[in-house]
Structures are given as structure tokens and as C-alpha cells.
């Protein structure tokens, strides 16, 4: 079973920041928070991951609370192409068969 | 990053038949994963395939229905056996990216059983 809770859907205006929350209250000390997205009819795409520090890359920022029980994925300037299902996953990481997908959040970016 | 090629990209099959899906990676990887995504649903892990050993299946999936081969470090196949309409799904192959730890996915095989 997935160990995360996400809202089923969100809307965002084009050009605005999209903030996608994720609750992972049972996260273990050695588990990372990963974010993936799946654009319609494509395979999931890696976005970002982190352990306890905030992370930023060319796609997004990841903010993890100090107690690590929740996190927020931020798409700073959402475009129509960011419309997708976003999955938050907690896992130990490399070479583990522990990638479990929950229902995710369906983000719709509107003009 | 890893580039994954899946074949076929889609197929329409008769019930009772079997389909073998191929997954080719452009680099050597230790673990390969097979997922199923039923219509309108999230991804469900079917099994993990390590080279040189039998695949490890998740609860609800059995080898007789979903036999997997892993002959080398760049290739794997998943067979969907004795298909029924309930097997209509997208089947995805995934690999670990290496030291960067993110997983990469193929574009999937869209299977329709009639």
C-alpha cells in the first residue's frame, strides 16, 4: 500500500505557481520523498527527490517539513504542458523494489 | 539517465492467447520492474526481475499468469498468459537510474483483450 496521501485533483492558472501537497506521516528515517508525474498516455517521469533538506532543480522545488511528515512540490511557473498526474512516493531508494504508486494528484493547468 | 524501449507499443489480442512484451535498456541495470496500469488507475507493481534469478512477484500476481525472463542486464520480457478482457491495461517497464537513484520508465504497452 502507498504510504502517502495526496489530494485527488487541483487546478492552477497558467504562469502561476502550482503547489502540490503530500502527507507521509509514517515516513522512516531512511526513506526519501520522490515525485513523479505522468502525462496522459506516457510513462511516469522523474521530477525531484529529497531526504530532509529542500531541493531545487530545473523542473521544480521540493519543500520538506522539519518533521518530514509532509512535503510540497512547487512548479514555479506552471504551463499547459504541466497538466498531468503527480505522484508522491516515499522509498528507501536505489536497488529496492519499493516504488509504490498511490492515486496521485491530477493537476490541470488552465489558460 | 536510461533510455528504455518497449515493444510492442500497443496490441489488440484475442482472449485465451498470450502476449510477450519486450523491454530493452541502453545500459546495464541490476533491477528491472514491471508495472500494470489499469484504465483510469494508478500503477501497480507486478514483479521485480533480477538477472540470473527468478522474478519476485507482488501479492496478487503469479508466475503462471505473468512469466518474466531476464536473460541479461539490458533486457527483460513479460508475458501475459491466457488473456481475458480484465487484462486490458498499460504494462510498463522500469529500471533504476544508477547512483542518481531515480527510476526511469518505458512508454508502456497498451494492451486490449477482446
Coordinates of C-alpha atoms in Angstrom, one line a residue:
Chain A
X1 CA 0.0 0.0 0.0
X2 CA 1.1 3.5 -0.8
X3 CA 2.4 5.4 2.3
X4 CA 1.4 8.8 1.1
X5 CA -1.8 10.9 0.9
X6 CA -2.4 13.5 -1.8
X7 CA -5.5 15.5 -2.9
X8 CA -7.1 13.8 -5.9
X9 CA -7.2 17.0 -8.1
X10 CA -6.0 20.6 -8.3
X11 CA -6.3 23.4 -10.7
X12 CA -3.7 26.1 -11.4
X13 CA -3.7 29.1 -13.7
X14 CA -1.0 29.2 -16.4
X15 CA 2.0 31.2 -15.3
X16 CA 1.3 30.9 -11.6
X17 CA 3.0 28.6 -9.1
X18 CA 1.5 25.2 -8.6
X19 CA 1.9 23.9 -5.0
X20 CA 1.1 20.2 -4.7
X21 CA 1.0 18.8 -1.1
X22 CA 1.8 15.3 0.1
X23 CA 1.3 13.8 3.6
X24 CA 3.7 11.0 4.6
X25 CA 3.3 10.8 8.3
X26 CA 4.7 7.3 8.7
X27 CA 8.0 8.0 6.8
X28 CA 11.0 6.3 8.1
X29 CA 14.4 7.9 8.8
X30 CA 16.0 6.3 5.7
X31 CA 13.2 6.9 3.3
X32 CA 13.4 9.6 0.6
X33 CA 10.5 11.6 -0.8
X34 CA 10.2 11.2 -4.6
X35 CA 8.0 13.0 -7.0
X36 CA 7.0 11.7 -10.5
X37 CA 4.5 12.8 -13.0
X38 CA 2.6 11.0 -15.7
X39 CA 1.4 13.0 -18.7
X40 CA -1.5 11.3 -20.5
X41 CA -0.5 8.1 -22.2
X42 CA 3.1 8.3 -21.3
X43 CA 5.4 6.6 -18.8
X44 CA 6.0 8.3 -15.5
X45 CA 8.7 11.0 -15.5
X46 CA 11.0 11.6 -12.6
X47 CA 10.8 15.2 -11.2
X48 CA 12.8 15.5 -8.0
X49 CA 13.6 13.8 -4.7
X50 CA 14.9 14.7 -1.2
X51 CA 15.6 13.3 2.2
X52 CA 15.2 16.2 4.6
X53 CA 16.6 19.3 3.0
X54 CA 14.7 21.4 0.5
X55 CA 15.7 20.6 -3.1
X56 CA 15.5 22.5 -6.3
X57 CA 16.2 21.6 -9.9
X58 CA 15.3 22.9 -13.3
X59 CA 11.8 21.4 -13.1
X60 CA 10.6 22.1 -9.6
X61 CA 11.3 22.7 -5.9
X62 CA 10.7 20.3 -3.1
X63 CA 9.9 21.6 0.4
X64 CA 10.0 19.0 3.2
X65 CA 8.8 19.9 6.6
X66 CA 11.2 19.7 9.5
X67 CA 9.4 16.7 11.0
X68 CA 9.4 15.1 7.5
X69 CA 5.7 14.2 7.7
X70 CA 4.7 16.2 4.7
X71 CA 6.1 17.9 1.7
X72 CA 5.2 20.2 -1.1
X73 CA 6.2 20.1 -4.7
X74 CA 6.3 23.5 -6.3
X75 CA 6.2 24.2 -10.0
X76 CA 7.2 27.8 -10.1
X77 CA 5.6 28.9 -13.4
X78 CA 3.1 26.3 -14.5
X79 CA 2.4 25.8 -18.2
X80 CA -0.3 23.9 -20.0
X81 CA 2.3 21.1 -20.6
X82 CA 2.5 20.6 -16.8
X83 CA -1.1 19.2 -16.9
X84 CA -0.5 15.6 -15.6
X85 CA -1.0 13.3 -12.6
X86 CA 1.6 13.9 -10.0
X87 CA 2.7 11.1 -7.7
X88 CA 4.4 11.5 -4.3
X89 CA 6.3 8.3 -3.2
X90 CA 8.4 7.5 -0.2
X91 CA 11.0 4.9 -0.6
X92 CA 14.4 3.8 0.6
X93 CA 15.9 4.3 -2.9
X94 CA 18.3 2.6 -5.2
X95 CA 18.0 -1.1 -6.0
X96 CA 14.9 -1.6 -3.9
X97 CA 11.6 -2.9 -5.2
X98 CA 9.8 -0.3 -3.0
X99 CA 8.4 2.0 -5.6
X100 CA 4.7 2.1 -4.8
X101 CA 2.3 4.5 -6.5
X102 CA -0.7 5.9 -4.8
X103 CA -3.6 7.6 -6.6
X104 CA -1.7 10.9 -7.1
X105 CA -3.0 14.4 -7.8
X106 CA -4.4 15.3 -11.1
X107 CA -3.1 18.8 -11.8
X108 CA -4.9 20.8 -14.5
X109 CA -3.2 24.0 -15.7
X110 CA -5.8 26.3 -17.2
X111 CA -5.2 29.2 -19.6
Chain B
X1 CA 19.7 8.6 -17.5
X2 CA 18.5 5.4 -19.0
X3 CA 16.6 5.0 -22.3
X4 CA 14.0 2.3 -22.3
X5 CA 12.4 0.8 -25.4
X6 CA 9.3 -1.3 -25.1
X7 CA 7.7 -3.4 -27.8
X8 CA 5.0 -3.5 -28.9
X9 CA 3.7 -0.1 -28.1
X10 CA 0.1 -1.4 -28.4
X11 CA -1.7 -4.5 -29.3
X12 CA -5.2 -6.0 -29.6
X13 CA -5.4 -9.7 -28.7
X14 CA -7.9 -12.4 -28.6
X15 CA -8.9 -13.8 -25.2
X16 CA -7.2 -17.0 -24.4
X17 CA -4.0 -16.1 -26.2
X18 CA -0.7 -14.8 -24.8
X19 CA 1.4 -11.7 -25.5
X20 CA 5.1 -11.2 -24.7
X21 CA 6.2 -7.6 -24.1
X22 CA 9.9 -6.7 -24.5
X23 CA 11.9 -4.2 -22.6
X24 CA 15.3 -3.1 -23.8
X25 CA 17.6 -0.7 -21.8
X26 CA 20.5 1.2 -23.3
X27 CA 22.7 0.5 -20.2
X28 CA 23.3 -2.4 -17.8
X29 CA 21.0 -2.3 -14.8
X30 CA 20.7 -4.6 -11.8
X31 CA 16.9 -4.5 -11.3
X32 CA 14.1 -4.2 -13.7
X33 CA 10.5 -3.7 -12.7
X34 CA 7.2 -4.4 -14.4
X35 CA 4.0 -2.5 -13.7
X36 CA 0.4 -2.6 -14.7
X37 CA -1.9 0.4 -15.0
X38 CA -5.5 -0.5 -15.4
X39 CA -7.8 2.0 -17.1
X40 CA -8.1 5.2 -15.0
X41 CA -6.0 3.7 -12.2
X42 CA -2.5 4.2 -10.8
X43 CA 0.4 2.0 -11.4
X44 CA 0.7 -1.4 -9.6
X45 CA 4.0 -3.2 -9.3
X46 CA 3.8 -6.7 -10.8
X47 CA 7.3 -8.1 -10.2
X48 CA 10.9 -7.3 -9.9
X49 CA 13.3 -9.0 -12.3
X50 CA 17.0 -9.6 -11.4
X51 CA 19.4 -11.1 -13.9
X52 CA 20.2 -14.7 -13.1
X53 CA 17.4 -15.3 -10.7
X54 CA 13.7 -15.8 -10.7
X55 CA 11.5 -12.8 -10.6
X56 CA 9.9 -11.7 -7.3
X57 CA 6.2 -11.2 -7.6
X58 CA 4.0 -8.9 -5.7
X59 CA 0.9 -10.1 -3.9
X60 CA -1.9 -10.9 -6.4
X61 CA 0.4 -11.7 -9.2
X62 CA 1.7 -15.2 -10.1
X63 CA 4.3 -16.6 -12.3
X64 CA 1.9 -18.8 -14.3
X65 CA 0.0 -15.7 -15.4
X66 CA 2.9 -13.3 -15.8
X67 CA 6.1 -15.2 -16.6
X68 CA 9.1 -13.0 -16.7
X69 CA 12.5 -13.5 -18.3
X70 CA 15.7 -11.6 -17.6
X71 CA 18.4 -13.1 -19.7
X72 CA 21.0 -10.3 -19.3
X73 CA 21.5 -6.9 -17.7
X74 CA 19.8 -4.9 -20.5
X75 CA 16.7 -6.9 -21.4
X76 CA 13.6 -8.4 -20.0
X77 CA 10.3 -9.8 -21.2
X78 CA 6.9 -10.0 -19.5
X79 CA 4.3 -12.4 -20.9
X80 CA 0.6 -12.0 -20.2
X81 CA -0.8 -15.5 -20.5
X82 CA -4.2 -16.8 -21.2
X83 CA -5.6 -13.3 -21.5
X84 CA -9.0 -12.2 -20.6
X85 CA -10.6 -8.7 -21.1
X86 CA -9.7 -7.9 -17.5
X87 CA -6.0 -8.0 -18.6
X88 CA -6.6 -4.9 -20.7
X89 CA -4.1 -2.4 -19.3
X90 CA -1.0 -0.5 -19.9
X91 CA 2.1 -2.5 -19.0
X92 CA 5.2 -0.5 -18.1
X93 CA 8.8 -1.5 -17.7
X94 CA 11.0 0.5 -15.3
X95 CA 14.7 0.5 -14.3
X96 CA 16.8 2.1 -11.6
X97 CA 18.9 5.0 -12.9
X98 CA 22.0 4.1 -11.1
X99 CA 23.7 6.2 -8.5
X100 CA 21.2 9.0 -9.0
X101 CA 18.5 6.7 -7.7
X102 CA 15.6 7.9 -9.7
X103 CA 13.7 5.3 -11.7
X104 CA 13.1 5.5 -15.4
X105 CA 10.1 4.2 -17.3
X106 CA 9.3 3.0 -20.7
X107 CA 6.4 4.4 -22.7
X108 CA 4.3 1.4 -21.9
X109 CA 2.5 -1.3 -23.9
X110 CA -1.2 -0.6 -24.3
X111 CA -3.0 -4.0 -24.4
X112 CA -6.6 -4.5 -25.3
X113 CA -8.1 -8.0 -25.0
X114 CA -11.2 -8.7 -27.0

